[in-house]
Tab-separated table of C-alpha atoms in Angstrom:
chain	number	residue	atom	x	y	z
A	711	MET	CA	107.180	65.407	185.807
A	712	THR	CA	104.357	64.827	183.979
A	713	ALA	CA	102.643	62.648	181.688
A	714	PRO	CA	102.608	63.992	178.253
A	715	ARG	CA	99.006	64.871	176.803
A	716	LYS	CA	97.640	62.660	174.219
A	717	ALA	CA	96.393	64.277	170.193
A	718	GLY	CA	92.869	63.558	171.677
A	719	SER	CA	91.701	65.709	174.225
A	720	GLY	CA	88.529	63.585	174.191
A	721	ARG	CA	86.381	66.527	173.536
A	722	THR	CA	84.702	66.705	169.777
A	723	VAL	CA	83.797	69.988	168.647
A	724	LYS	CA	80.081	70.097	167.721
A	725	GLY	CA	78.991	72.558	165.169
A	726	ARG	CA	75.909	75.149	165.628
A	727	LYS	CA	72.871	74.115	165.564
A	728	LYS	CA	70.671	76.708	163.104
A	729	PRO	CA	66.662	75.719	163.299
A	730	MET	CA	65.842	78.591	161.610
A	731	LEU	CA	67.623	77.144	158.438
A	732	ALA	CA	66.247	73.374	159.428
A	733	ALA	CA	62.687	74.668	159.366
A	734	ASP	CA	63.377	76.364	156.034
A	735	VAL	CA	61.750	79.963	157.720
A	736	THR	CA	62.856	82.989	156.772
A	737	TYR	CA	60.063	85.605	157.488
A	738	VAL	CA	59.276	84.539	161.664
A	739	ASP	CA	55.027	84.729	162.011
A	740	TYR	CA	53.064	85.492	165.120
A	741	LYS	CA	50.439	82.811	163.740
A	742	ASP	CA	53.142	80.340	163.402
A	743	VAL	CA	52.711	78.761	167.073
A	744	THR	CA	54.590	75.227	166.134
A	745	LEU	CA	58.151	76.704	164.651
A	746	LEU	CA	57.478	79.450	167.995
A	747	ARG	CA	56.806	76.753	170.798
A	748	THR	CA	60.176	75.282	169.602
A	749	PHE	CA	62.347	78.548	171.490
A	750	ILE	CA	59.631	78.197	174.101
A	751	SER	CA	60.817	76.362	177.300
A	752	ASP	CA	58.404	73.785	179.087
A	753	ARG	CA	57.911	76.945	182.114
A	754	GLY	CA	57.066	79.386	179.931
A	755	LYS	CA	60.097	81.440	179.281
A	756	ILE	CA	61.796	82.292	175.869
A	757	ARG	CA	64.674	79.958	175.051
A	758	SER	CA	68.316	82.479	174.939
A	759	ARG	CA	70.448	82.550	171.941
A	760	ARG	CA	72.892	80.602	173.401
A	761	ILE	CA	70.894	77.742	173.872
A	762	THR	CA	68.868	77.573	170.475
A	763	GLY	CA	71.710	78.596	168.727
A	764	LEU	CA	69.826	81.418	166.652
A	765	THR	CA	71.344	84.614	165.557
A	766	PRO	CA	71.004	87.816	167.445
A	767	GLN	CA	68.295	89.267	164.378
A	768	GLN	CA	66.447	85.963	163.922
A	769	GLN	CA	66.377	86.017	167.879
A	770	ARG	CA	64.574	89.375	168.222
A	771	MET	CA	62.392	88.260	165.319
A	772	VAL	CA	61.296	85.090	167.360
A	773	THR	CA	61.131	86.720	170.482
A	774	ARG	CA	58.662	89.739	169.161
A	775	ALA	CA	56.890	86.989	168.020
A	776	ILE	CA	56.798	85.464	170.847
A	777	LYS	CA	55.422	87.800	172.958
A	778	ASN	CA	52.462	89.564	169.755
A	779	ALA	CA	51.350	85.538	170.547
A	780	ARG	CA	51.030	86.336	174.030
A	781	GLU	CA	48.800	89.149	173.606
A	782	MET	CA	46.518	87.486	171.121
A	783	ALA	CA	46.218	84.868	173.291
A	784	LEU	CA	47.833	81.778	170.779
A	785	LEU	CA	50.221	81.215	173.142
A	786	PRO	CA	50.021	81.173	177.716
A	787	TYR	CA	52.486	83.580	179.181
A	788	LEU	CA	52.639	81.179	182.285
A	789	ASN	CA	52.801	76.784	181.367
A	790	ARG	CA	51.797	75.712	184.828
């Protein structure tokens, strides 16, 4: 016979982060390098939606802005 389960399993449920609401951003601009750096890893890769907590539309806007900023040499392609 197994032991009865406790009511609390020890896990806490966290709410989703909303980085765009916290920064009060409605439009992602490629010139806003400080905001875009929060969505780039230390190796220079774009962080996934699962990690950033963005909606699909916001992730597409951020990705496009990062790629434009890289093309204009505001952000590096790789951070060696």
